[in-house]
XYZ file of C-alpha atoms in Angstrom:
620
model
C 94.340 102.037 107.453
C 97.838 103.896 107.897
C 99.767 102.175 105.916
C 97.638 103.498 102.846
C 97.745 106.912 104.183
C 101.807 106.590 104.290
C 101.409 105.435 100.993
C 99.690 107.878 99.646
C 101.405 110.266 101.389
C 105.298 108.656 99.631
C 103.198 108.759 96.309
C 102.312 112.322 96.189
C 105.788 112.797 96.916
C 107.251 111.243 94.213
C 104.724 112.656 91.850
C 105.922 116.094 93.287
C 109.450 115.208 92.524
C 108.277 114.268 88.883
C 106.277 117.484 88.042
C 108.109 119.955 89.785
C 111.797 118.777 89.956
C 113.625 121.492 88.425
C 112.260 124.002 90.451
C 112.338 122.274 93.648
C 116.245 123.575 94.051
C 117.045 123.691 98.065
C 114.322 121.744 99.178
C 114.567 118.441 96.336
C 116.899 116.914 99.217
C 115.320 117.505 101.621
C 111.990 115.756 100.408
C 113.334 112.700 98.824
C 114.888 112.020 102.740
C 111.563 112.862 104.035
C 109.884 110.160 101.440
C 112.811 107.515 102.260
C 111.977 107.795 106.248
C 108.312 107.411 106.154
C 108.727 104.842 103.277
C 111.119 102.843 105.789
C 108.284 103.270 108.655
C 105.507 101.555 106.568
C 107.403 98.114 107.300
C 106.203 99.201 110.785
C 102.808 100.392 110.449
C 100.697 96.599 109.811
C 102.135 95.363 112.900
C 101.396 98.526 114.853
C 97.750 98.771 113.174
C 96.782 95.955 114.773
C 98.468 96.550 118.454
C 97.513 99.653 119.097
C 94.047 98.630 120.562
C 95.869 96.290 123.168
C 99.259 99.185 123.536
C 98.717 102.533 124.563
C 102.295 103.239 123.667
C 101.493 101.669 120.070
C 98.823 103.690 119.847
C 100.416 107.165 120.789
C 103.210 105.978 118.351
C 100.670 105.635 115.439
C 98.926 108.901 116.261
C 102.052 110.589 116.094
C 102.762 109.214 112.262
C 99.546 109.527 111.439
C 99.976 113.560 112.370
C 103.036 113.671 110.621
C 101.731 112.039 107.446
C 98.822 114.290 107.148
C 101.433 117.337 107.752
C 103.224 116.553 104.855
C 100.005 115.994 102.635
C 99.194 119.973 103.669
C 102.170 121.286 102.760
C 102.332 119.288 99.389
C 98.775 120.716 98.843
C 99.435 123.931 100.168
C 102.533 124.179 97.767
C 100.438 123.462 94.825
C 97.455 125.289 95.442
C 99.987 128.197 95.704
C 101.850 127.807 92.830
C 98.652 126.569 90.356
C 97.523 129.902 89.594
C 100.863 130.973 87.960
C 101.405 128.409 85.810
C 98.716 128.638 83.360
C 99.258 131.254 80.812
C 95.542 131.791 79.746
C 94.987 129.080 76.457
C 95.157 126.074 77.465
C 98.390 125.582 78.795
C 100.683 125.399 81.363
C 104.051 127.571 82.001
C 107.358 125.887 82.786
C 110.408 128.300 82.157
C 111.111 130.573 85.315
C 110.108 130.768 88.923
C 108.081 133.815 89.696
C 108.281 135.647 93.268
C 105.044 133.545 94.096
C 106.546 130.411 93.320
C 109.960 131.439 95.127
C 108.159 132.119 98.309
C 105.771 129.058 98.509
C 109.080 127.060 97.640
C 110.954 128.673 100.422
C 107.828 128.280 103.202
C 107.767 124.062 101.537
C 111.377 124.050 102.810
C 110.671 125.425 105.890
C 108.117 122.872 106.808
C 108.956 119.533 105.699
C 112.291 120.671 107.625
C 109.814 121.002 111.048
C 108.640 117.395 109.397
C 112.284 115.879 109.165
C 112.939 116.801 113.030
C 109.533 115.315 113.772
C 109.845 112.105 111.976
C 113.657 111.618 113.764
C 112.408 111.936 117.149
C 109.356 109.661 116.469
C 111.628 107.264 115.246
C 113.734 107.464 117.848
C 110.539 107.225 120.498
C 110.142 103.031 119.328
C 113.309 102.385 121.420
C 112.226 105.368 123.965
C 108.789 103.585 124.631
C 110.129 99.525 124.105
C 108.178 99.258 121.075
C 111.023 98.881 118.832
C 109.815 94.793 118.239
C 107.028 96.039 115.897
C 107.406 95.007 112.146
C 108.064 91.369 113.075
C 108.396 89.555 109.900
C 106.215 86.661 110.959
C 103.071 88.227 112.032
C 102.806 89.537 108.167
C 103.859 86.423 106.238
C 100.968 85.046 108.877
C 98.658 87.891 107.879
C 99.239 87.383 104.411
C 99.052 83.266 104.445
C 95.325 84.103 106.423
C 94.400 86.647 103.870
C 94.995 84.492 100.885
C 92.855 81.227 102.554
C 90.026 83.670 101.862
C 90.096 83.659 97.801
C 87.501 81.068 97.123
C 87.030 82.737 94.132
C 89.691 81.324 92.067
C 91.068 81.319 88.562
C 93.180 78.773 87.345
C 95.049 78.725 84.301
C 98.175 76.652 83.475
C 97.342 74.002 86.331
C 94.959 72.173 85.017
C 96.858 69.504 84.456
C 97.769 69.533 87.950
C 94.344 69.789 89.485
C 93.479 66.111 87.342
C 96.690 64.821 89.086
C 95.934 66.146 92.774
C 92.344 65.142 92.284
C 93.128 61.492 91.108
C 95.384 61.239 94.806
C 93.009 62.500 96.860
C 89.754 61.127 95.332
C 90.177 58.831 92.796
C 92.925 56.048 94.074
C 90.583 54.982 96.602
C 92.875 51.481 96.294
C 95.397 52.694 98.358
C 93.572 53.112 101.728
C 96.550 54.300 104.143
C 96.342 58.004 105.410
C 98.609 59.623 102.717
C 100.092 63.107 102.559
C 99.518 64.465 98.667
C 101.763 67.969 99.063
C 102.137 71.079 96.399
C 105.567 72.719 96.529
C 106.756 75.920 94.859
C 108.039 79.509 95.419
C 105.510 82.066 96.720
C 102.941 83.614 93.937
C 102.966 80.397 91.967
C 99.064 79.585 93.343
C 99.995 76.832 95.767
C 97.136 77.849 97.950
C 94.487 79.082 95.103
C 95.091 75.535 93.465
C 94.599 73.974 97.116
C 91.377 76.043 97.510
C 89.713 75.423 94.440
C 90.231 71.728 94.844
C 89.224 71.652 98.660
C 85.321 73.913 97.314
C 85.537 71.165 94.510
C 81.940 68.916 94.322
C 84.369 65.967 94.231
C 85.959 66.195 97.316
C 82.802 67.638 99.385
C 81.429 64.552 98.522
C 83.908 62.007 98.781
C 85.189 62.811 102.466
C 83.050 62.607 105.673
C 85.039 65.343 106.972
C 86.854 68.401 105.231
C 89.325 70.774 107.593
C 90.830 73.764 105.755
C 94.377 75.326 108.459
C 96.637 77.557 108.007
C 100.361 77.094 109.568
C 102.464 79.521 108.407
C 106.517 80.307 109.516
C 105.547 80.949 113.102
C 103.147 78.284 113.985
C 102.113 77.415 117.568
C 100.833 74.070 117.632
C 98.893 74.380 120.541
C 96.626 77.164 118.246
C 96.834 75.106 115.305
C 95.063 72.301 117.264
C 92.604 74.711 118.899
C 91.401 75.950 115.521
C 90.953 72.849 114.240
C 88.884 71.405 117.013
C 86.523 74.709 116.643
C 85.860 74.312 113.361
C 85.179 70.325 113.737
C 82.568 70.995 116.134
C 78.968 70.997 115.328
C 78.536 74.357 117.462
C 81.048 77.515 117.753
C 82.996 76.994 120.759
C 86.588 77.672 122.091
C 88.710 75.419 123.272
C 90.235 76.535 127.167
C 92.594 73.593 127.337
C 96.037 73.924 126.891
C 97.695 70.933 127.254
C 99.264 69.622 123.559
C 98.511 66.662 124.615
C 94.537 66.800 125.435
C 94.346 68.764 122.293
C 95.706 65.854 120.286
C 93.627 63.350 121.200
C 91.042 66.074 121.322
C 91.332 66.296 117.498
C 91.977 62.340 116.802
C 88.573 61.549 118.702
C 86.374 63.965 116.603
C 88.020 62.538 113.204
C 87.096 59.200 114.419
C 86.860 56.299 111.581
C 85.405 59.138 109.384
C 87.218 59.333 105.996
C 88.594 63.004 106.148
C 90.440 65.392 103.887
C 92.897 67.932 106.226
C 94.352 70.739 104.167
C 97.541 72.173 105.549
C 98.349 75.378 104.313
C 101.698 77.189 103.950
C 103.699 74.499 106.129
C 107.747 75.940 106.843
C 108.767 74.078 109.420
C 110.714 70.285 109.015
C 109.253 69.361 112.132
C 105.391 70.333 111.983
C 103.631 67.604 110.889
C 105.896 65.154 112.520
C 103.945 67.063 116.007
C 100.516 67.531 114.224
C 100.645 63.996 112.650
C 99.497 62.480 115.808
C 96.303 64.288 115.633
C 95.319 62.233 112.758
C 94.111 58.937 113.047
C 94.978 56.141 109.892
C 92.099 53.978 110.040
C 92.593 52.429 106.814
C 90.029 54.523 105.304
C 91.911 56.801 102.189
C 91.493 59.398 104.520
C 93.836 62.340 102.823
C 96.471 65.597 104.197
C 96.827 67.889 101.348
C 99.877 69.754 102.321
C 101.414 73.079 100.512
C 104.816 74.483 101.125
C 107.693 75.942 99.365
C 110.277 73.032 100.748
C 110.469 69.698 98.652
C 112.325 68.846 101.991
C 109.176 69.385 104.329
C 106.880 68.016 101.485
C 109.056 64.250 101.407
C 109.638 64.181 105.250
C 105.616 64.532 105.500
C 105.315 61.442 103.629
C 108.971 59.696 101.947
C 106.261 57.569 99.891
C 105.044 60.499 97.900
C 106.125 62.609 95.508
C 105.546 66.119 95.430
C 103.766 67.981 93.181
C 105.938 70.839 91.786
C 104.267 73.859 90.440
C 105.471 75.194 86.826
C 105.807 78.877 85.896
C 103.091 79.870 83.395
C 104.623 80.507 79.893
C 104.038 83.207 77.783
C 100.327 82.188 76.628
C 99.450 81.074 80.164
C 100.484 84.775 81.961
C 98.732 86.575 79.117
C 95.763 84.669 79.327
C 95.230 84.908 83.418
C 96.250 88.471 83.035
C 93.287 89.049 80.059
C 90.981 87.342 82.954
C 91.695 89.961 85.680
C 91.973 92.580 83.381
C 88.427 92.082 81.699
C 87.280 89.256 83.985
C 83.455 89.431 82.316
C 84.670 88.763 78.835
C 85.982 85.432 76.943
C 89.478 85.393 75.435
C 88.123 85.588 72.239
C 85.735 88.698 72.529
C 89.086 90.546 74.480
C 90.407 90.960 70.952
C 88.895 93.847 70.559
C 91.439 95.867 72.985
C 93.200 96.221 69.601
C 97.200 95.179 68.947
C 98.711 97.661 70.566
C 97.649 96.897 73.961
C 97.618 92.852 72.900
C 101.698 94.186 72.705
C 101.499 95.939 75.718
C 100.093 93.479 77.800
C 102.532 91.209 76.569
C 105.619 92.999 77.741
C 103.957 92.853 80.946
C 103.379 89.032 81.003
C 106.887 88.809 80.409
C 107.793 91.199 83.059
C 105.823 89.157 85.832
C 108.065 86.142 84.773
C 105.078 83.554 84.720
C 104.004 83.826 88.359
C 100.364 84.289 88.988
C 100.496 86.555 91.971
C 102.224 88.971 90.305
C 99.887 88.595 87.447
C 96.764 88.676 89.503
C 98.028 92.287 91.227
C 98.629 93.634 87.987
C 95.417 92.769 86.846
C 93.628 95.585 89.386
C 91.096 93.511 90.673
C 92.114 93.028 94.673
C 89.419 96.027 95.920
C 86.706 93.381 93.944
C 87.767 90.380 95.894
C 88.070 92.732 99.359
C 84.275 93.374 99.071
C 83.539 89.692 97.943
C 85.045 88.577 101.122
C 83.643 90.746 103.158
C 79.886 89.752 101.839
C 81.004 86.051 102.648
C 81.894 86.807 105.654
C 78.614 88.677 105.719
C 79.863 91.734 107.402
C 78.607 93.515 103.831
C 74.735 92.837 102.534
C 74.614 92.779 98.729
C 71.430 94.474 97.590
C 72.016 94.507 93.946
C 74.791 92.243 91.837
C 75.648 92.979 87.824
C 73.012 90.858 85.778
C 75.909 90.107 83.540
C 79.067 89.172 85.456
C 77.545 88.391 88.824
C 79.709 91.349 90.365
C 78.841 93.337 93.500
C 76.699 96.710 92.175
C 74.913 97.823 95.245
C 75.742 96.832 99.195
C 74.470 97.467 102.830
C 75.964 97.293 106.211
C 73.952 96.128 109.613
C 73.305 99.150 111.988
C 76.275 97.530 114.103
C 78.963 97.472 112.126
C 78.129 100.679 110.711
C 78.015 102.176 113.948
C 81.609 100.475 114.326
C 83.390 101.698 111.094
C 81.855 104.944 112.104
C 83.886 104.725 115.584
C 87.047 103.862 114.418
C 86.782 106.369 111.377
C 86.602 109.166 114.025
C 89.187 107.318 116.345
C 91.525 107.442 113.712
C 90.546 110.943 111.682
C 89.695 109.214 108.905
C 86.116 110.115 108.005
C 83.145 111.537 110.030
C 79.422 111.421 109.628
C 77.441 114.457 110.578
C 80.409 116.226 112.412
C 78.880 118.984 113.816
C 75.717 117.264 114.746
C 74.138 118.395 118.128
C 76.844 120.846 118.778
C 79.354 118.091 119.223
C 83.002 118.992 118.713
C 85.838 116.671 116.938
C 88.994 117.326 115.467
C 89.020 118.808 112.259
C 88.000 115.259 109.825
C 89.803 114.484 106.365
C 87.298 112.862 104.568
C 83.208 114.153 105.692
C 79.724 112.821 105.550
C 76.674 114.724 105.918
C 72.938 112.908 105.537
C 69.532 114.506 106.390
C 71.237 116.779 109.039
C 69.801 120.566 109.300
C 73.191 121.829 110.156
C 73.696 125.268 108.764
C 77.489 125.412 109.023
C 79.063 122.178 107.239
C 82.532 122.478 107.628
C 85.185 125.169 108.175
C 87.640 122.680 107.424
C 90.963 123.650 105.529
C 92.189 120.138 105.757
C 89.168 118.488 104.254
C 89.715 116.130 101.499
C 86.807 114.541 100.681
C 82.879 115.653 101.120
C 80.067 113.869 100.448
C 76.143 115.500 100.880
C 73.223 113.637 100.942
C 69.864 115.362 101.233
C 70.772 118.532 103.681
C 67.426 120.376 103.415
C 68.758 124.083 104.431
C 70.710 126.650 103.425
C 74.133 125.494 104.255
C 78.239 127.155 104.434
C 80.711 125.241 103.172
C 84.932 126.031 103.588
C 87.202 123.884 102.039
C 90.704 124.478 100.331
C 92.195 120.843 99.318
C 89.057 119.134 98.510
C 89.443 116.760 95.720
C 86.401 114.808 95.777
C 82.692 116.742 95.676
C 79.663 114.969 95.662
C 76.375 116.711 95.875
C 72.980 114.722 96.121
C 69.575 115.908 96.742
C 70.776 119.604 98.056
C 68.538 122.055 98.166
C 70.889 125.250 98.823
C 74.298 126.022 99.303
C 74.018 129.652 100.341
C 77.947 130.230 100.038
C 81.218 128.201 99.598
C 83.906 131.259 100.564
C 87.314 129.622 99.661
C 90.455 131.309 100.289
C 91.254 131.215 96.128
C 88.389 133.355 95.631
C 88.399 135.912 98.372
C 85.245 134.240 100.144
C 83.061 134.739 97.206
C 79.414 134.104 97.456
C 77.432 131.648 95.369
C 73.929 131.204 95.054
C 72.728 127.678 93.633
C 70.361 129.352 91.498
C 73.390 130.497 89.693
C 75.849 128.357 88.119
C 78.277 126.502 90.376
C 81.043 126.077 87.854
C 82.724 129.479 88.319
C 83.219 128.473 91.753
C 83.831 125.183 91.879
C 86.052 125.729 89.069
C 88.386 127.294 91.331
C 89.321 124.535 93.780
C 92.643 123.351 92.709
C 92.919 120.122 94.594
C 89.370 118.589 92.672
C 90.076 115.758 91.051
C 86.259 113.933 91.351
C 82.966 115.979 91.321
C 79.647 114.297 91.205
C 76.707 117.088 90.960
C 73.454 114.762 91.635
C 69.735 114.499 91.885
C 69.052 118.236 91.227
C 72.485 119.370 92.967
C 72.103 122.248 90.208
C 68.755 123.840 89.735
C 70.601 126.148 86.874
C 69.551 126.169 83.275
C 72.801 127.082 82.382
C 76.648 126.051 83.191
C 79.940 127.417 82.067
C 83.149 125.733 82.403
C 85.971 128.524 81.582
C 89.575 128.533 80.485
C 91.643 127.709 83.865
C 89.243 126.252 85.692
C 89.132 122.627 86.799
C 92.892 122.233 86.458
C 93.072 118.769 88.212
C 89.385 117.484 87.685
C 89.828 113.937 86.246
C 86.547 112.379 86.721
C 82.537 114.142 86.195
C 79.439 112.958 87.236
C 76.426 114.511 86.154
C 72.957 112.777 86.652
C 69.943 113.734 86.959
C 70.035 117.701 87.202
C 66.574 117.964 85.040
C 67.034 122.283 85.290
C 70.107 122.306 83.208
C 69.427 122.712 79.427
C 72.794 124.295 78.173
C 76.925 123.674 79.124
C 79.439 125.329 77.725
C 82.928 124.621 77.822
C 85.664 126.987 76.770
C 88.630 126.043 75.196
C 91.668 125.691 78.022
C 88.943 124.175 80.495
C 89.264 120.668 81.942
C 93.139 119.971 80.399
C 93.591 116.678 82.424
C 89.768 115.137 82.617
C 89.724 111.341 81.625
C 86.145 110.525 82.172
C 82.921 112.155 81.793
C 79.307 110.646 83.050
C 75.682 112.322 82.035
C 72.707 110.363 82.997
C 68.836 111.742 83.312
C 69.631 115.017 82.210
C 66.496 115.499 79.987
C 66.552 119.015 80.276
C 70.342 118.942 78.193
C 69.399 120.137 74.580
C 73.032 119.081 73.406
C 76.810 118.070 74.540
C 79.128 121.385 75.077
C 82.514 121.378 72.112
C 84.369 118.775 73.811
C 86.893 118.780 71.117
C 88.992 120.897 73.000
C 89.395 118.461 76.156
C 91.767 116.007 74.242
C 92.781 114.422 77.492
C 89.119 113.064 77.711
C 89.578 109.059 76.848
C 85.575 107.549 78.473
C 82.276 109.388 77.339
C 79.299 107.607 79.212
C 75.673 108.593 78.350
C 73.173 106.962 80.033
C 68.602 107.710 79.792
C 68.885 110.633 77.779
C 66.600 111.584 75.887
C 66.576 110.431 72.089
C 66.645 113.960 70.506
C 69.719 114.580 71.834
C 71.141 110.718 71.255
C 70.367 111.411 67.683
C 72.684 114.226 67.778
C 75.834 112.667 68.547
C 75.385 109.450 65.898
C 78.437 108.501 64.392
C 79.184 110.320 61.058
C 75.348 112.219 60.380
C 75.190 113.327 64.328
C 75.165 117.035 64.380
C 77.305 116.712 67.399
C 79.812 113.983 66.325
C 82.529 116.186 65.654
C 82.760 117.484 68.911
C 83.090 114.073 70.349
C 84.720 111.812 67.431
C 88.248 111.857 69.439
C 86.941 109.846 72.493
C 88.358 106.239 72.198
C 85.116 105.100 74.625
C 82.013 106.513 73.642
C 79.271 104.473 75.149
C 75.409 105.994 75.108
């Protein structure tokens, strides 16, 4: 979980570089130094994640970056919420020629702080070697992670190897003439899809059914063969039980006696080391059977030493037509090659010039592709720690999931652990550091949050009137509220708001929004205004099902940087504000409206067309 906040954290800072470069003078250095240390911590922070639970010392270490990450975040934040309302000149666009007195003082108090930040990052640096924690990072334990990680990806997607799946196949299952154990191994540099082409043959109907026994291990660099054998013996037994013997020995005759004179397939993942199997092949009994070890590595060497009477099967680069084609599949996995045409030439060229770019290998083509957060939740319903309630008709894809009671109870412990999110903060009078990210679900709390730090809030169903403070929020979402009696911000000089009354103004005025989803009757308004200078960051609306509203207006200079828009169930909605004026809108989704005012944004005869007709994604 820290390393994303780091990232995030190096991100913003770059993107504050970017926008506000030439006006950053005294402090530019400064920053960039600031982004280069914790940038060089994040090699740290996976190794440290996942020893602070056993270290106290780890774990006051990670506090301590976490404190200084989110310190940085503020003053970013602060420094733009400061400067946001003098750089818009009134029409619909944004000032960039001299630095006011505002903007010189917010600069001057940025400088001051990240300079507190700079002191505080040196001395937690320094603290690794004070406390004897300065082993964390170890190279090993994430090439190990990442080898485990990757076993996981059952889903796979294999283009350019097909030829090479027939071959490997043929080895394992189809030369049942030669009967002696054999090694069959796939060699090639990292990305190429050694272990996806491994996988998908080891889930393959073929080889389920052609081998008594199928064992799937990873190795990795830093192998202990002691836990290689233990693991293997757990998953060969009927029931789930761990192995207490120690003895390399015990273990390898442990293993040998459970394969038996069965016919077995062992796949042996990510194999480094000259010597491994030489140890491990004594586990395996050769009775004669065309028992198989599929082996990958990136060494011809360890491949030929596994077995001299083999030869290796070496993994190509994809060519041109190859990359572009597995990059089409990630990009728009739930359409054919032929229907992705209709992305148009342009981005046919684009796409290209990144195929080429990724130089043929698949890992690099499956990250640009976007899809990793979609195989994260796949493995976590396989591994059933996720329920899926609802999947996508069409493509099979996750739409809907559940947790057990447990494990929600358990995310919910370490989100609070690690001030990451909290449900229901102020619940029963209880008392917790000020959260980034909030929750808040049939609670009658009448105070939600005085929470200047608060990034994120989320409202489901709070039946009373409720008080809500927040300054960087940048993602609203409102379901099922029945009133929010006032949302005093420092912007607006604690102004009141009644619900009955439009929320725009208001909400308008938040300059850190960037998502804002106003649900199931979150306004009870007929009317909405959206006015020049409000909404400066919002990139992303939701509105559905707010059956009040009937009219929106938007004013030219509102919403300068929204991309997508979403309207569902609001029947009351006689017609679509003059969105000609938010060129920076590229998705319009309309979903269950009613057909009056469908009819009124038809292409060409819609009396609303015009105000829409510069969308590229208009989908209703």
């Amino acid at each position: 979980m820290l390393p994303a906040v780091i990232s995030g954290v190096v991100n913003k800072m770059g993107d504050l570089l970017i926008q506000e470069g030439m006006f950053l003078y005294g402090v530019r250095d400064q920053i960039e130094l600031v982004k280069l240390q914790l940038h060089q911590m994040q090699c740290f922070l996976k190794d440290a994640d996942s020893k602070q639970k056993k270290d106290e010392r780890v774990k006051g270490w990670v506090q301590n970056i976490r404190g200084v990450a989110y310190e940085t975040e503020d003053a970013i934040d602060t420094y733009l919420c400061e400067i946001a309302p003098t750089q818009w000149n009134g029409v619909g666009v944004f000032k960039k020629f001299a630095l006011k007195p505002v903007e010189l003082s917010a600069r001057h108090r940025l400088g001051e702080k990240i300079s507190m930040i700079q002191m505080k990052l040196k001395i937690i640096s320094e603290g690794r070697t004070t406390f004897g924690i300065e082993n964390l990072g170890d190279e090993r334990s994430e090439t190990k992670a990442v080898a485990k990680g990757a076993v996981n990806n059952d889903d796979c997607e294999i283009i350019g190897f097909q030829d090479a799946e027939r071959s490997l196949m043929t080895q394992l299952v189809a030369s049942v003439s030669d009967q002696r154990r054999r090694v069959v191994s796939i060699v090639g540099q990292g990305g190429l899809g050694k272990t996806t082409l491994a996988r998908k043959i080891y889930n393959s109907k073929e080889v389920k059914e052609h081998f008594d026994i199928t064992l799937w291990l990873t190795v990795s660099s830093d192998f202990k063969i002691i836990d290689i054998l233990k693991e293997g013996i757990r998953k060969l037994r009927s029931v789930d039980h761990k192995e207490k013997e120690s003895n390399e020995q015990f273990l390898l005759e442990e293993m040998k006696n459970i394969l038996g004179a069965k016919r077995y397939l062992v796949v042996l993942d990510d194999v480094w080391g000259m010597n491994f199997y030489d140890m491990f092949r004594k586990a395996l009994p050769d009775g004669y059977n065309s028992s198989r070890v599929l082996m990958t590595s990136r060494s011809s060497d360890v491949a030929k030493q596994a077995d001299p009477g083999s030869m290796p099967y070496k993994l190509h680069f994809l060519n041109d037509d190859e990359g572009l084609k597995l990059l089409f599949s990630k990009a728009f996995p739930h359409e054919s090659a032929a229907s992705s045409c209709h992305v148009g030439l342009e981005l046919i060229d684009v796409a290209k010039n990144i195929a080429r770019l990724c130089g043929g290998l698949p890992l690099a083509l499956v990250v640009v592709g976007e899809d990793t957060a979609e195989r994260y939740l796949e493995q976590l319903a396989q591994r059933c720690m996720v329920q899926v309630s609802k999947r996508n008709l069409k493509c099979g894809t996750i739409k809907r999931c559940r947790v057990h009671d447990l494990l929600r109870e358990l995310a919910i412990k370490e989100s609070k652990d690690k001030n990451f999110l909290q449900v229901n903060p102020l619940e029963k009078g209880e008392q917790h550091p000020a959260p980034r990210r909030a929750a808040y679900f049939q609670t009658d709390v009448v105070k939600i949050c005085k929470n200047n730090n608060l990034r994120s809030l989320l409202i489901f169903y709070v039946p009373t009137n409720s008080q809500i403070w927040f300054r960087f929020l940048r993602v609203l979402e409102l379901k099922g509220v029945g009133t929010i009696d006032t949302l005093p911000m420092e912007v607006t000089n604690m102004v009141h708001l009644r619900i009955e009354q439009d929320p725009m103004p208001e909400l308008a005025k938040l300059q850190c929004i960037r998502i804002l989803c106003l649900m199931f009757n979150a306004i009870t308004c007929k009317k909405i205004a959206c006015f020049a200078g409000g909404f400066l960051r919002l990139q992303r609306l939701w509105l559905v099902i707010n059956k009040s509203l009937e009219e929106w207006y938007v004013e030219e200079g509102s919403l300068p940087v929204l991309k997508y828009l979403y309207i569902q169930e609001c029947w009351g909605l006689r017609m679509l504000p003059d969105l000609h004026y938010v060129t920076s809108l590229q998705e319009l989704e309309l979903r269950s409206m009613r057909e009056e005012f469908n009819s009124r944004i038809a292409q060409s005869d819609g009396a609303d067309w015009h105000k829409i007709r510069h969308i590229p994604s208009i989908q209703y």
